[in-house]
Structure formats: C-alpha cells, structure tokens
PDB file of C-alpha atoms in Angstrom:
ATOM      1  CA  UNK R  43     -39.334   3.431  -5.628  1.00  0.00           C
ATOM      2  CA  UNK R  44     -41.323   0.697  -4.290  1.00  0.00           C
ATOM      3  CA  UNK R  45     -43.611   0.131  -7.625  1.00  0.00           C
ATOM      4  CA  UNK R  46     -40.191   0.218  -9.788  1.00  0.00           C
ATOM      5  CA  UNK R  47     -39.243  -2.595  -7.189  1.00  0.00           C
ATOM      6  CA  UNK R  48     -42.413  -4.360  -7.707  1.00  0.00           C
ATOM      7  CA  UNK R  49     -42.648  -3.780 -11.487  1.00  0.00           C
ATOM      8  CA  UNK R  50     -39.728  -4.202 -12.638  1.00  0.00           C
ATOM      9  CA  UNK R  51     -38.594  -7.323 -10.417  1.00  0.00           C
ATOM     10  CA  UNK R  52     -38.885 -10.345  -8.044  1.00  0.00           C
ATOM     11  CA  UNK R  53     -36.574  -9.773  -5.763  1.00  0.00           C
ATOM     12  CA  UNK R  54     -36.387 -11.611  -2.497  1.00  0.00           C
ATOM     13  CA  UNK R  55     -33.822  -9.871  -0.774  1.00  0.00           C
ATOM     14  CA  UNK R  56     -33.037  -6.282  -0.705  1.00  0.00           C
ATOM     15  CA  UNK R  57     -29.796  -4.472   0.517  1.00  0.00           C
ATOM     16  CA  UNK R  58     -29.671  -0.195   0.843  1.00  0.00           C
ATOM     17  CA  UNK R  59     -26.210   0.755   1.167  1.00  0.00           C
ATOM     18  CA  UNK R  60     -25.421   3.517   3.320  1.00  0.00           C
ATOM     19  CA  UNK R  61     -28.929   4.372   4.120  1.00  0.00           C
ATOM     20  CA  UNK R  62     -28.546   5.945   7.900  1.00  0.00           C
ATOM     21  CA  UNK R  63     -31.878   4.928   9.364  1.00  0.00           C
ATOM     22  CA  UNK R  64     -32.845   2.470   6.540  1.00  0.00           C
ATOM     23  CA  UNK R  65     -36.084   4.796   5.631  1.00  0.00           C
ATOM     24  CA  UNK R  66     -36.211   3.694   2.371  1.00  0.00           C
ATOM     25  CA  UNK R  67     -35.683   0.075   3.128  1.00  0.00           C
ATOM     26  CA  UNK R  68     -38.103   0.517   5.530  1.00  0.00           C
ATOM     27  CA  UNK R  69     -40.964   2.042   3.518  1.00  0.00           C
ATOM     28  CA  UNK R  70     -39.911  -0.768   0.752  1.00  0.00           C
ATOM     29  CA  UNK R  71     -40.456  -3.016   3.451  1.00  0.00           C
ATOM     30  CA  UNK R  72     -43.753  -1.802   4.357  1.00  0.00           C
ATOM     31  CA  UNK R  73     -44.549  -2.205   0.788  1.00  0.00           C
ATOM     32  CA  UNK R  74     -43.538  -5.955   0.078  1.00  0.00           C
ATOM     33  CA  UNK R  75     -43.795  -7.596   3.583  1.00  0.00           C
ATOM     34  CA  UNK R  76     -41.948 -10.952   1.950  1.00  0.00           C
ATOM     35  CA  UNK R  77     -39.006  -8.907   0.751  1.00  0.00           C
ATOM     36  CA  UNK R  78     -35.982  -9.058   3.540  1.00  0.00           C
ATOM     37  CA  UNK R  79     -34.017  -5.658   3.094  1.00  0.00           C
ATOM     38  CA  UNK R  80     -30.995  -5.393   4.710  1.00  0.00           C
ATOM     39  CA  UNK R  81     -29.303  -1.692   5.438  1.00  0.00           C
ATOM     40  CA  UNK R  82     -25.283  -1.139   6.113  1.00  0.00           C
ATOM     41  CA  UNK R  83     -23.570   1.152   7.083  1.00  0.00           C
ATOM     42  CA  UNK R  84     -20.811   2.535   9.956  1.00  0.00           C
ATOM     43  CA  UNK R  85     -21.247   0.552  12.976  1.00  0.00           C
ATOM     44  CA  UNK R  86     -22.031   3.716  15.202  1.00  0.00           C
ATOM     45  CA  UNK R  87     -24.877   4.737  12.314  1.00  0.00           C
ATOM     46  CA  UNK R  88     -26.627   1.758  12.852  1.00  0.00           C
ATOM     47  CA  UNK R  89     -26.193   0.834  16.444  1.00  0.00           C
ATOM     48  CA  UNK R  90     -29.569   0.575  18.664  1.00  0.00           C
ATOM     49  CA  UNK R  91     -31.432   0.419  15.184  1.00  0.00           C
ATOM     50  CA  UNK R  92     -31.675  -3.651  15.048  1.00  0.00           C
ATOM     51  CA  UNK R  93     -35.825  -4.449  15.879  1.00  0.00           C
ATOM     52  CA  UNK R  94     -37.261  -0.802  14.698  1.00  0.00           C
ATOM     53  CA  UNK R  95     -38.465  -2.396  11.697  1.00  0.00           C
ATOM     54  CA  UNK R  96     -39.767  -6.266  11.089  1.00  0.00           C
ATOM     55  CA  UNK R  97     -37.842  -7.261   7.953  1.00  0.00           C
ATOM     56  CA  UNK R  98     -35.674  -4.511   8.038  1.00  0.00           C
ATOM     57  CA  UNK R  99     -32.210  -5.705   9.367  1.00  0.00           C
ATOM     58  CA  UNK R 100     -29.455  -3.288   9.985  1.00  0.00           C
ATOM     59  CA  UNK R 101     -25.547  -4.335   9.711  1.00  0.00           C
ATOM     60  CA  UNK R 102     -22.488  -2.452  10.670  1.00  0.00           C
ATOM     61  CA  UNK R 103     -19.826  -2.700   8.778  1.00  0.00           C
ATOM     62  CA  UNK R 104     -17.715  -1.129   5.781  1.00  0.00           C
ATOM     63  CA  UNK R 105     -18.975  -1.472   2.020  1.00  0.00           C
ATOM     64  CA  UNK R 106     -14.870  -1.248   0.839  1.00  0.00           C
ATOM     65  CA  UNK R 107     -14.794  -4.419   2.623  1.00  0.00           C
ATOM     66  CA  UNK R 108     -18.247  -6.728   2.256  1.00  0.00           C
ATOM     67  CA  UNK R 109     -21.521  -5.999   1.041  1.00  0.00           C
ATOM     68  CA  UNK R 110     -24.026  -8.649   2.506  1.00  0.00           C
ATOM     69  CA  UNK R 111     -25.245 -10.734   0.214  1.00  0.00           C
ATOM     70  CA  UNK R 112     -28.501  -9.940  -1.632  1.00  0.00           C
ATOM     71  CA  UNK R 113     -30.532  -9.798  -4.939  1.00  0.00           C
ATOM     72  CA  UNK R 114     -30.372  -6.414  -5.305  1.00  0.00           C
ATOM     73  CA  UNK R 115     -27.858  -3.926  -4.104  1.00  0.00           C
ATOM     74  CA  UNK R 116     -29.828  -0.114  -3.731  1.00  0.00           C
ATOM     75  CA  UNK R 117     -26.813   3.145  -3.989  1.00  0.00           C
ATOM     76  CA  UNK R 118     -28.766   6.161  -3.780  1.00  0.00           C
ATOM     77  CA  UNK R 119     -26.489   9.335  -3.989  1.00  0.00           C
ATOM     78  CA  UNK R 120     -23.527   7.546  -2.853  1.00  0.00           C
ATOM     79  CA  UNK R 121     -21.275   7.077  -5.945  1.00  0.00           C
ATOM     80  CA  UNK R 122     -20.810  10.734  -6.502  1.00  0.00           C
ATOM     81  CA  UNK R 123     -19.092  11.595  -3.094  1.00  0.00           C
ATOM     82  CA  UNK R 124     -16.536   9.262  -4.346  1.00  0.00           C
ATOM     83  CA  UNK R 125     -13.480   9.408  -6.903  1.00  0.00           C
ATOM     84  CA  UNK R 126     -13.701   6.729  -9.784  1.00  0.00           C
ATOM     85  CA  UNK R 127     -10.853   4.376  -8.091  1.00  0.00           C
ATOM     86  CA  UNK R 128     -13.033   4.288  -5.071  1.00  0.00           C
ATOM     87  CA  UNK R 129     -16.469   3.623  -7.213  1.00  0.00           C
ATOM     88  CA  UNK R 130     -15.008   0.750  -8.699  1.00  0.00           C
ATOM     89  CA  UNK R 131     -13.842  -0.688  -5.377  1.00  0.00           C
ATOM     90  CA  UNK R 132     -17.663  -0.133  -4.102  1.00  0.00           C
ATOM     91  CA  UNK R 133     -19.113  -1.267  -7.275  1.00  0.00           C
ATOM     92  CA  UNK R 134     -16.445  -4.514  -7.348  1.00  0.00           C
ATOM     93  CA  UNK R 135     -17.876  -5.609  -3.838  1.00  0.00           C
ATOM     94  CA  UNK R 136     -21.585  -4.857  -4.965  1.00  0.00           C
ATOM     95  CA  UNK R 137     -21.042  -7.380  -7.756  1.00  0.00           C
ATOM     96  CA  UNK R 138     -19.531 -10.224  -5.013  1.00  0.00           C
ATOM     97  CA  UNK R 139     -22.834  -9.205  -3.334  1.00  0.00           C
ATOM     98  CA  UNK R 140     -25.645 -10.287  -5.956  1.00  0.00           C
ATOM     99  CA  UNK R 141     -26.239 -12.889  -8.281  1.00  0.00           C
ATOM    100  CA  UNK R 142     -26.531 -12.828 -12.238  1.00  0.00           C
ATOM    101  CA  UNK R 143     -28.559 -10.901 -14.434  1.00  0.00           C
ATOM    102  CA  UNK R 144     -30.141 -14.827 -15.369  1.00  0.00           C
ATOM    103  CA  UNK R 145     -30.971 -15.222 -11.734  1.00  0.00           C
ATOM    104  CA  UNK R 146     -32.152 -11.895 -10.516  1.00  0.00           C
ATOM    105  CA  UNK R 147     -29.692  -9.696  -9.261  1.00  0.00           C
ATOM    106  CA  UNK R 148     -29.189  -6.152 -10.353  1.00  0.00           C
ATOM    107  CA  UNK R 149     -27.149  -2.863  -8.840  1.00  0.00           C
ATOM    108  CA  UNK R 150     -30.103  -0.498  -8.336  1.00  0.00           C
ATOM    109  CA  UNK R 151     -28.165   3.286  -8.703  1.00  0.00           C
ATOM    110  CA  UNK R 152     -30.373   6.371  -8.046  1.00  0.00           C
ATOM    111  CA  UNK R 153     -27.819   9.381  -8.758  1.00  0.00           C
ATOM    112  CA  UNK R 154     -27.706  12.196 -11.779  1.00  0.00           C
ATOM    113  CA  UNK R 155     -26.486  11.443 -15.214  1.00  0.00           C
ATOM    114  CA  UNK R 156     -24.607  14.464 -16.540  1.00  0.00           C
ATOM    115  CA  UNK R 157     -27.192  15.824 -19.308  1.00  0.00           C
ATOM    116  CA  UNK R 158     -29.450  12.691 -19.185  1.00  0.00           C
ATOM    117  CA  UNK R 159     -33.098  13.628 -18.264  1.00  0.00           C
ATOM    118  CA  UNK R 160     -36.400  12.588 -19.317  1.00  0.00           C
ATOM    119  CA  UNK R 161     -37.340  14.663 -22.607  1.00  0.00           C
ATOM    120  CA  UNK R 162     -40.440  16.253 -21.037  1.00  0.00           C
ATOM    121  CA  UNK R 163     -37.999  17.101 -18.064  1.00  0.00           C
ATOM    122  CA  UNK R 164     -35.415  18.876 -20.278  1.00  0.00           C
ATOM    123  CA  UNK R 165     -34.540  22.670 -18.958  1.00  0.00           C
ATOM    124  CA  UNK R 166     -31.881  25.065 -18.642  1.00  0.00           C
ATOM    125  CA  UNK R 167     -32.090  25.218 -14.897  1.00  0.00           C
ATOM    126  CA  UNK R 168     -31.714  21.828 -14.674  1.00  0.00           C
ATOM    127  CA  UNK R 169     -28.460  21.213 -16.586  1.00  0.00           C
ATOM    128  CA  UNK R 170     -27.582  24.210 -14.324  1.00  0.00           C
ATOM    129  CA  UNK R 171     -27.907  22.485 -11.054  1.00  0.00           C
ATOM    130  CA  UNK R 172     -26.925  19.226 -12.274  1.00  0.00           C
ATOM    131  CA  UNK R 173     -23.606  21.337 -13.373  1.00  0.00           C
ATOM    132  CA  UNK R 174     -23.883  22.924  -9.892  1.00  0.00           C
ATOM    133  CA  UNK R 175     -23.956  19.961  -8.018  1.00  0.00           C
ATOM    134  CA  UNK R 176     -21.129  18.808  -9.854  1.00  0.00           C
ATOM    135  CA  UNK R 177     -18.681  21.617  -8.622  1.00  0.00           C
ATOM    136  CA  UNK R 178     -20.006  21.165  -4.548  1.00  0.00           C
ATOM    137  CA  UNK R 179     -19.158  17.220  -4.612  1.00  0.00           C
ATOM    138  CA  UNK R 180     -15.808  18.342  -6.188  1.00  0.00           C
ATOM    139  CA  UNK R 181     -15.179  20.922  -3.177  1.00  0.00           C
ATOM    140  CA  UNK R 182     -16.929  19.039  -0.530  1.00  0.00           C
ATOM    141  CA  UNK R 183     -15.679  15.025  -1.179  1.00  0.00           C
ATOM    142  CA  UNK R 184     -13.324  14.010  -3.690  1.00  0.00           C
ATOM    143  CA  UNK R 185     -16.349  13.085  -5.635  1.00  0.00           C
ATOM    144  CA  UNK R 186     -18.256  14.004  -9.062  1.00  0.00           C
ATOM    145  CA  UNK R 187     -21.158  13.630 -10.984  1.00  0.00           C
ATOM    146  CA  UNK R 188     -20.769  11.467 -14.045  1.00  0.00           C
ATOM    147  CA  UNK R 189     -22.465  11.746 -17.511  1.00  0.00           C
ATOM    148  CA  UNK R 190     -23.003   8.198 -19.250  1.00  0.00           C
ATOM    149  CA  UNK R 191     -19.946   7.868 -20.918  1.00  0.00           C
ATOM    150  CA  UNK R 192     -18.237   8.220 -17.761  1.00  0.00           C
ATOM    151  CA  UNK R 193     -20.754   5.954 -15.630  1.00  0.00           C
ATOM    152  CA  UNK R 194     -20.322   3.273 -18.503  1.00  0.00           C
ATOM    153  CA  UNK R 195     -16.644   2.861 -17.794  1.00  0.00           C
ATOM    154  CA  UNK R 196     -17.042   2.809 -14.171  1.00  0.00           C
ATOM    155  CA  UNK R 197     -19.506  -0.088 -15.079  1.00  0.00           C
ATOM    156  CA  UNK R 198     -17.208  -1.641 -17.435  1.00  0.00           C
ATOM    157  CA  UNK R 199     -14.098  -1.434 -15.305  1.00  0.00           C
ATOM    158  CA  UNK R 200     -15.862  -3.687 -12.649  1.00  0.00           C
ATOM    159  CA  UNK R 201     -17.169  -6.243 -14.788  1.00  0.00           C
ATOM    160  CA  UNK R 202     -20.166  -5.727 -15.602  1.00  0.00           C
ATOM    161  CA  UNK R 203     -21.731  -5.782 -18.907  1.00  0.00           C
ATOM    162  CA  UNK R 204     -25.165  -4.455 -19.035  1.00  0.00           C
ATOM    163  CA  UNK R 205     -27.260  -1.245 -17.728  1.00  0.00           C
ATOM    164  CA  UNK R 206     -30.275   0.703 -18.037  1.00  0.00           C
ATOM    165  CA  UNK R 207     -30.473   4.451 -17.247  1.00  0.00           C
ATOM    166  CA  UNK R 208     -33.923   5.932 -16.257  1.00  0.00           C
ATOM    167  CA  UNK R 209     -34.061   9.560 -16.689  1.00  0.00           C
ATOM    168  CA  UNK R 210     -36.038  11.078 -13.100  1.00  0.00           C
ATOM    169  CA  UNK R 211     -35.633  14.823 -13.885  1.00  0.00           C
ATOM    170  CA  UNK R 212     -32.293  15.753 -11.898  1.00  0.00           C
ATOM    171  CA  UNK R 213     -31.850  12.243 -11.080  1.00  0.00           C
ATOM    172  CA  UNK R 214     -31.703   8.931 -12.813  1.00  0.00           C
ATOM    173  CA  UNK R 215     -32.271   5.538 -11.852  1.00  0.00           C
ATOM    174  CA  UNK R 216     -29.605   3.289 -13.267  1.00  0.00           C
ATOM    175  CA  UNK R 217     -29.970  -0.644 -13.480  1.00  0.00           C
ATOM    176  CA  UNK R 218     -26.742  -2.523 -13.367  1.00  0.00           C
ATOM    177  CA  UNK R 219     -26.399  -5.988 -14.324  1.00  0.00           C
ATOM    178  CA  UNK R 220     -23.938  -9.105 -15.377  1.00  0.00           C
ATOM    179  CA  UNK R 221     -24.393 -12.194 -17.210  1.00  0.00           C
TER     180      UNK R 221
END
C-alpha cells in the first residue's frame, strides 16, 4: 500500500478508519516520515495506544459521528460489514473529512468488487470465495459485498462523482473522489 500512496499521490495527512492498532498507518508511516496518519476508532480500541508510533496519532471516537479531518480517508474491509443506509452515513462523513479531488483528497477503499478482478487474476475459485464471503457478512453483520454497479450508487448517493477501481485478485482498491 505504501508505493500506491507514494505513486499515486501527495498526500500530507493520512486517516485509517477503524484500524485497531493502526498497523497499517503505522507501516505507512514508517514509509513517508512527513505524512501525519491519524487512526480512529472505539475509544476502548485505542486507549493506551497514543506515543507507540511518532506520526501515528490515535483518536477515539465514532466514524457515524466525525471523521478527523484529512487528505485521504483509508476503509479497508469496513464497508461490507455494513448495510447500504449505514455505508452512506460512513461514506457522507468521509466526504466532510477530506478536501476536493482539485486539492488532493480522495476516499482510499480496499474491499472486493463482486466479479471485478485483474484479468490475469480471473478464476473460478475466486468468484467462489468472493461469492462465499458474500453469504458470511450476510449471516455474521448486516453487511454485503458489492459488485460495481452497486458500489457506484453507494458512491453516487453520497455525493460524490468520480472513482477508480483497482482489481487486487479477491480484493480491489477503489479511489473515491469529488470535484
């Protein structure tokens, strides 16, 4: 992740949403010393965490409510143990939490895309388990995977107007931006 962060932007700031012990912040941290990353999540997750990392900083709080501000906003496998009412709510406050497209910010979403993957990646098993995965966030949260269509209106429905799906294998990184 860090060389898409370095490659693909200039960010200054850096928030992980929901990260536990910010270990990707952290090693994206390690990475670009200049870049300030901030990780939230439930006050009791983060508590006695504040200092274990330099330019990591860690912040309690709820992401229904307030998403510090930052240029980028980082959801990895988040959005699919949540209903699409709830993903717009999180995806509304991730918008109040970074700038425009024009001046840098971007919604950085690592989770599967129903039947997207790379072309080299393409197998049965794969659609299997994305399938599979599908059913356990539908028995285990009120959750699902999404395919584009789907992610698209989620986009849409929050306001913004522009994103970029990077097939991973299983998993995709999706840009989200607005003007």
């Amino acid at each position: 992740m860090a060389s898409f962060v370095k490659n693909k932007t200039q960010f200054s700031s850096f928030a992980s949403r929901f990260n536990r012990t910010g270990t990707m912040a952290k090693a994206i941290s390690d990475s670009f010393p200049g870049l300030k990353c901030t990780v939230l999540d439930l006050p009791h997750v983060v508590r006695g965490l504040e200092g274990t990392s330099k330019n990591v900083a860690f912040v309690g709080g709820d992401m229904f409510k307030s998403i510090p501000p930052a240029d980028a906003v980082f959801l990895k496998c988040i959005l699919h143990n949540w209903t699409d009412k709830e993903c717009v709510e999180i995806l509304k406050k991730c918008k109040e939490a970074i700038p425009s497209k024009e001046k840098g910010g971007k919604v950085i979403i690592v989770d599967m895309v129903l039947g997207k993957q790379s072309e080299d990646d393409y197998n049965e098993e794969a659609t299997e388990t994305q399938i599979f995965s599908d059913m356990l966030m539908m028995v285990m949260t009120n959750g699902r995977e999404r395919n584009e269509k789907e992610w698209a209106q989620l986009f849409l429905q929050t306001g913004f107007n522009h994103y970029n799906i990077i097939p991973l294998g299983l998993r995709s990184i999706i840009e989200v931006y607005y003007i």
